[in-house]
Amino acid sequence: QVYDSDCCDSILLELREYLPKYFGVWSPPTAPNDTYLKLEDVTRKFNKPCIMDVKIGQKSYDPYASAEKIQQQVSKYPLMEEIGFLVLGMRVYHVSSDSYETQNQHYGRSLTKETVKDGISKFFHSGYCLRKDVVAASIQKVEKILEWFEGQTQLNFYASSLLFVYEGSCQATTVRLSDVTLAEKRRVPKGLLSGGDVLEYNNNIHVINSTENGKIEASVSKGLSKFYALHKKACPKRHRSQLSLQVGNSEQDNVWKSGTCITQEHLNGNVLPQLEKVFYHMPAETKESANVEVRMIDFAHVFPSNTKDEGYIYGLKNLITVLKNILDN
């Protein structure tokens, strides 16, 4: 219905924005009576896709389920009715180890009201730090889906999920901070990288020399996404080389400052934890730079309705609350 060429229902047309694209049906030659939906591979554009499947709603069984089916579903995750969602699994790329961490549905079922925030936050951790840019972008996407549900009374969804996907590698939006060092005393000409590449400076990132206690304060402007783009270009060519940032003496106007200071003793040591705070405690204007997909999937139990889908709405609101807690804390 949603992707029918004759569809003129504004509710269904808007729903297209939140679904994988539909490419018709397919039957394998060996089993012509089996019919499959052909759907978009949402992960296709990502180099190291991080993926999480979250079942949404207070009931994971439809109105026509048998008593046995209802009991089976409730016993799997009694908390579903109370919090309105369940993590079915996740796969997270860790930049630090160049490997994936995978959690299955048993991990999700083990989460309680007290541990669900920390449990979901694992999905947004790169191995170095919490990807707050991805959390913020995910919240925006889920809020758009919530708006759609608040405005429609045609369909109720049961045992349906949200699929979260974001780029985990340095070749897209993340910065491989193992490749980043600060030039403490050696002056780097403005606009140049140590490898000779030209940096589109444009106030993307600026390290300010502070006289207080010999500390250097890092500050990031609204052009940070340009720095990501630069790093995307530089990373494959000089995978293990150093990226030097200018240490200047002057402070420019309208530059957002991180409250994090990098001490002199850290400059020749492990600056990664400090730099993580600089790159991932970003102003709201830069957070939309994160490459994130949130799509509604799994539609075996969708039913016509004449009321709002309160169970799904309840789950979305609680999930947004958890994501905001992860972002704020």
CSV table of N, CA and C in Angstrom, one decimal, residues 26 117 125 131 138 209 211 224 232 257 266 268 283:
chain,number,residue,atom,x,y,z
A,26,TRP,N,9.7,-11.2,-4.7
A,26,TRP,CA,10.6,-12.1,-5.4
A,26,TRP,C,10.3,-13.5,-4.9
A,117,LYS,N,19.5,2.1,30.3
A,117,LYS,CA,20.2,3.3,29.8
A,117,LYS,C,21.6,2.9,29.5
A,125,HIS,N,28.9,3.6,21.7
A,125,HIS,CA,30.3,3.8,22.1
A,125,HIS,C,31.3,3.2,21.1
A,131,ARG,N,29.5,8.3,21.3
A,131,ARG,CA,29.3,9.1,20.1
A,131,ARG,C,28.0,10.0,20.4
A,138,SER,N,20.0,10.5,16.4
A,138,SER,CA,19.0,9.4,16.6
A,138,SER,C,17.8,10.0,17.2
A,209,ASN,N,46.2,28.8,22.7
A,209,ASN,CA,47.2,28.8,23.8
A,209,ASN,C,46.7,29.6,24.9
A,211,THR,N,47.5,31.0,28.9
A,211,THR,CA,48.7,31.3,29.7
A,211,THR,C,48.4,30.7,31.1
A,224,LEU,N,32.9,22.3,12.3
A,224,LEU,CA,33.5,21.1,12.7
A,224,LEU,C,33.2,20.0,11.6
A,232,LYS,N,38.1,12.5,6.5
A,232,LYS,CA,37.7,11.5,5.6
A,232,LYS,C,38.6,11.4,4.4
A,257,LYS,N,33.6,27.1,22.7
A,257,LYS,CA,34.7,26.6,23.5
A,257,LYS,C,34.3,25.4,24.3
A,266,HIS,N,49.9,16.2,29.1
A,266,HIS,CA,49.2,15.3,28.2
A,266,HIS,C,49.6,15.4,26.8
A,268,ASN,N,52.3,15.3,25.2
A,268,ASN,CA,53.2,14.3,24.7
A,268,ASN,C,52.8,12.9,25.1
A,283,PRO,N,28.4,21.6,19.9
A,283,PRO,CA,27.2,22.4,19.9
A,283,PRO,C,26.1,21.8,19.1
